[in-house]
PDB file of C-alpha atoms in Angstrom:
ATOM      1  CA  UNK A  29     117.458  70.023  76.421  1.00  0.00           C
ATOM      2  CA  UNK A  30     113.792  70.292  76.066  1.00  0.00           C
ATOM      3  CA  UNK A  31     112.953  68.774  79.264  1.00  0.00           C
ATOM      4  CA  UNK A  32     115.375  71.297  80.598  1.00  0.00           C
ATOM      5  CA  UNK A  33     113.654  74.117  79.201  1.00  0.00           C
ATOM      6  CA  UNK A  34     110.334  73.052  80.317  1.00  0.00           C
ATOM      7  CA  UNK A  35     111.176  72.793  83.937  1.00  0.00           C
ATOM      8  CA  UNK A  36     112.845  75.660  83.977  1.00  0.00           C
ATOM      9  CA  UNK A  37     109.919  77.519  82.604  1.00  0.00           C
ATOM     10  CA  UNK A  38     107.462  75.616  85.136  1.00  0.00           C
ATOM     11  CA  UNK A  39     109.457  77.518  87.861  1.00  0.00           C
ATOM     12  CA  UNK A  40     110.113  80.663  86.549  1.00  0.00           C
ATOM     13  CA  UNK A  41     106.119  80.716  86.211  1.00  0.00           C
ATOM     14  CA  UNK A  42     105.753  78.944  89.443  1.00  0.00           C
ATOM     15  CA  UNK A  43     107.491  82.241  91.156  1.00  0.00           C
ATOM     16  CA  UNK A  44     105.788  84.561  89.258  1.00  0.00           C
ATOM     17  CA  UNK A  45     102.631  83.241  90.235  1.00  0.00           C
ATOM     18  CA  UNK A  46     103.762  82.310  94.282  1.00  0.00           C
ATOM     19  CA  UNK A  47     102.220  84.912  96.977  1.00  0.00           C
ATOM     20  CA  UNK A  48     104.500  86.324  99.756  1.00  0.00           C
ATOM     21  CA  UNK A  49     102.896  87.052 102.806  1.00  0.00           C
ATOM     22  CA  UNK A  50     104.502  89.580 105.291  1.00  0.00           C
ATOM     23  CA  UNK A  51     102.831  90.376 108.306  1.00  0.00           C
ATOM     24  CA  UNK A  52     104.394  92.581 110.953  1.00  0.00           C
ATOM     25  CA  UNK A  53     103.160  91.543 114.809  1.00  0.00           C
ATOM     26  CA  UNK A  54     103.370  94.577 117.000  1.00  0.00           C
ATOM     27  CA  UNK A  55     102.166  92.362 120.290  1.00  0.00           C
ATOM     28  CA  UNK A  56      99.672  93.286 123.072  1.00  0.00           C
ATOM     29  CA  UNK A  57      98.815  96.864 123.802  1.00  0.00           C
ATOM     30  CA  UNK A  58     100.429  98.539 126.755  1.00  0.00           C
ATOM     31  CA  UNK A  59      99.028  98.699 129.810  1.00  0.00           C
ATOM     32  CA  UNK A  60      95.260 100.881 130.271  1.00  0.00           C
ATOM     33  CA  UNK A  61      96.077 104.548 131.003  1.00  0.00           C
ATOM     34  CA  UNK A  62      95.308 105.698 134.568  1.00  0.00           C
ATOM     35  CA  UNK A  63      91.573 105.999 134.832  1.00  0.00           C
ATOM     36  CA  UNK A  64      90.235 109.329 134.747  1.00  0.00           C
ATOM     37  CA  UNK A  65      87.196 110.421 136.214  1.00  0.00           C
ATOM     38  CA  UNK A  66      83.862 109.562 133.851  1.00  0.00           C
ATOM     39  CA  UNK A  67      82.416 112.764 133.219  1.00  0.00           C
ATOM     40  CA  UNK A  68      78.587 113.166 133.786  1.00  0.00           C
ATOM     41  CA  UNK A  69      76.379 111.771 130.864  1.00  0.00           C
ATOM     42  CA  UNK A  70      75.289 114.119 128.630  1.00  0.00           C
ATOM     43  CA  UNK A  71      71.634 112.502 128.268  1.00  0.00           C
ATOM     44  CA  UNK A  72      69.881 109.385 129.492  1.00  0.00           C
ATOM     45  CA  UNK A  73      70.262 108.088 125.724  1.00  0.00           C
ATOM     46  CA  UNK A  74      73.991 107.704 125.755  1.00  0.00           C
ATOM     47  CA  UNK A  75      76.482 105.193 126.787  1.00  0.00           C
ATOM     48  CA  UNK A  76      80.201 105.622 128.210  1.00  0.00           C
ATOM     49  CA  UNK A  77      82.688 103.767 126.113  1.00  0.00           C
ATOM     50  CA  UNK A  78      85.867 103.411 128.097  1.00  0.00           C
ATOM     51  CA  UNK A  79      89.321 104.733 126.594  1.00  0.00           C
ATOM     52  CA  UNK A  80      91.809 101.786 124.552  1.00  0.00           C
ATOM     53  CA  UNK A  81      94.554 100.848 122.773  1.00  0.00           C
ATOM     54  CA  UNK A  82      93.997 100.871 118.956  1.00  0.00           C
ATOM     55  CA  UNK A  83      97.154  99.726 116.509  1.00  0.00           C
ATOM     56  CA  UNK A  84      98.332 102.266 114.080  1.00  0.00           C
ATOM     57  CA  UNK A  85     100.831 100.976 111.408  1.00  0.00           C
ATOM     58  CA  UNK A  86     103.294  99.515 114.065  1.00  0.00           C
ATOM     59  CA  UNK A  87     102.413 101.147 117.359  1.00  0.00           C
ATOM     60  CA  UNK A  88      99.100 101.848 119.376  1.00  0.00           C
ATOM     61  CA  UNK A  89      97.585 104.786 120.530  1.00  0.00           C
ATOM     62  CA  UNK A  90      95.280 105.481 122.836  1.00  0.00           C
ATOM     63  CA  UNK A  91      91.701 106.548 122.514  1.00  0.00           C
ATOM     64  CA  UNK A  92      90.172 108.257 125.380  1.00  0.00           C
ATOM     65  CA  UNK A  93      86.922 107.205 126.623  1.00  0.00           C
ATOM     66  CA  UNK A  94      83.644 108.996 125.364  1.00  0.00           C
ATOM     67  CA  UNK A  95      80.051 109.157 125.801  1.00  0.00           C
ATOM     68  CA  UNK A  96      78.283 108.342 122.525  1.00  0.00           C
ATOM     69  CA  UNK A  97      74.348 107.435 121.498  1.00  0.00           C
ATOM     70  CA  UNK A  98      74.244 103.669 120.355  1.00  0.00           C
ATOM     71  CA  UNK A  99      74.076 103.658 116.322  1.00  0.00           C
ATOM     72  CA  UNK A 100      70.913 102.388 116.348  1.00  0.00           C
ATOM     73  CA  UNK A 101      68.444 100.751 118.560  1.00  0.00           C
ATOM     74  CA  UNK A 102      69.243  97.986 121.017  1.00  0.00           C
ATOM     75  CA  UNK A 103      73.073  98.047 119.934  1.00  0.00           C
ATOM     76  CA  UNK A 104      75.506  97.549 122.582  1.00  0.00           C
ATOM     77  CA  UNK A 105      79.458  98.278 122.459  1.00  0.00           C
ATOM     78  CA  UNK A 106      81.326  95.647 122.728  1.00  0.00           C
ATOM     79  CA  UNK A 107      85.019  96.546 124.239  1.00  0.00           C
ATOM     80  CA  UNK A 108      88.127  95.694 121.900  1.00  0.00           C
ATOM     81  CA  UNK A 109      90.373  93.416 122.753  1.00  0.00           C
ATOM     82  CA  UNK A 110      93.599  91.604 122.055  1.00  0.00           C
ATOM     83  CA  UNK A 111      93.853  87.455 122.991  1.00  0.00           C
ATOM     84  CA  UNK A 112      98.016  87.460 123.306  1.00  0.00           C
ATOM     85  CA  UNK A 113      98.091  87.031 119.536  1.00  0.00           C
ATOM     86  CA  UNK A 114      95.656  88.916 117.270  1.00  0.00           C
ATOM     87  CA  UNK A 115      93.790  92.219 118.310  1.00  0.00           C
ATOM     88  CA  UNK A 116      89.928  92.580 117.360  1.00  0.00           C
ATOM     89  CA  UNK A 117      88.733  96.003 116.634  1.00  0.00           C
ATOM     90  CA  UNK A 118      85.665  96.995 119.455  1.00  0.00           C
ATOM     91  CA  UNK A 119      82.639  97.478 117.734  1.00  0.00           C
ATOM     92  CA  UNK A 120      78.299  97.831 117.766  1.00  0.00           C
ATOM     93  CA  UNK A 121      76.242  94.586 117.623  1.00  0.00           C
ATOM     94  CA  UNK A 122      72.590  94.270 117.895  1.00  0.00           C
ATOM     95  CA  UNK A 123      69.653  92.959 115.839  1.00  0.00           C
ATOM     96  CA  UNK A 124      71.269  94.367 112.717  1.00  0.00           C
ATOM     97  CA  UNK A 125      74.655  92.874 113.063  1.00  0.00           C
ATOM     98  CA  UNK A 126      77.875  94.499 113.732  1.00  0.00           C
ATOM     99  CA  UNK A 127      79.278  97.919 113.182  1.00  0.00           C
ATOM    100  CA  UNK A 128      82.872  98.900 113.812  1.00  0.00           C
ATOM    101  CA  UNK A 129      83.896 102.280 114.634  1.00  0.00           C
ATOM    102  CA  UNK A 130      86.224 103.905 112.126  1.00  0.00           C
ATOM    103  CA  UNK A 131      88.877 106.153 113.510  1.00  0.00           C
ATOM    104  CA  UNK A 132      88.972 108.668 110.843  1.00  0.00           C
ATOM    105  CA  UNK A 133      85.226 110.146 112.243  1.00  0.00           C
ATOM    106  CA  UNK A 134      87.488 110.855 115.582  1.00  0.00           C
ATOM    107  CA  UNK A 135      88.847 114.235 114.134  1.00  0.00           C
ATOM    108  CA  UNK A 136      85.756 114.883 111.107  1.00  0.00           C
ATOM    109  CA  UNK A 137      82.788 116.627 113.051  1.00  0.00           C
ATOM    110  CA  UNK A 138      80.521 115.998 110.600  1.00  0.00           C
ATOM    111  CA  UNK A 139      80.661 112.263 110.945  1.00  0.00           C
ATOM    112  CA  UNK A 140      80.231 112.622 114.590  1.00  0.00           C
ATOM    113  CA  UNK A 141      76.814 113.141 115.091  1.00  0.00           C
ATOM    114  CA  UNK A 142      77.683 113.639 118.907  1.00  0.00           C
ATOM    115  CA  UNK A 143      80.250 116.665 118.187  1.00  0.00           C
ATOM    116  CA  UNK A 144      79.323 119.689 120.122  1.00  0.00           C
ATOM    117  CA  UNK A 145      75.724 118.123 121.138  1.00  0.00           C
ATOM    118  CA  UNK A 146      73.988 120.193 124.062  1.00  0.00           C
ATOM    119  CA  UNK A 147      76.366 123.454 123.844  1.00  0.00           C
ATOM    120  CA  UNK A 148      74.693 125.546 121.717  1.00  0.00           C
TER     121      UNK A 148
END
């Protein structure tokens, strides 16, 4: 009876303790939108990152292509992309490692230190 009560007790602590994974694949992005005509750049400082698919929750949407300054010296966009399985986020790299761009400072104009630059 003991033994019983032991092994029982292994496993009800055994599934307390287990981890369940669930991961929810939403597959490659669609297709690029139609490309639209790159506007003129605002200053010889800036760099044109072309529009892509980003995932949100369990669909993409696209972001349209903009002309930004690098976020610091010597960085260089690199595009995002998705291998047929996993999608990486595009992001800066340079000498001081990478820096990914962060969706939220899309609609906050005081994040985006770009936001209105040469109209006033």
């Amino acid at each position: 009876m003991k033994t019983k009560l032991i092994v029982s007790a292994l496993l009800t602590a055994g599934a307390l303790l287990a981890q369940v994974s669930i991961g929810v694949r939403i597959g490659p992005p669609p297709p690029e939108r139609v490309v639209r005509i790159q506007p003129r750049s605002p200053g010889a400082d800036y760099v044109w990152v072309r529009g892509y698919w980003y995932p949100v929750g369990n669909h993409y949407k696209w972001h349209d292509g903009y002309w930004t300054r690098p976020v610091f010296a010597g960085a260089r966009w690199v595009d995002p992309r998705h291998d047929g399985e996993q999608f990486y986020e595009g992001y800066w790299d340079g000498d001081r490692g990478p820096l990914w761009h962060d969706h939220r400072w899309d609609k906050d104009r005081d994040r985006n230190r770009d936001f209105d630059r040469g109209r006033r």
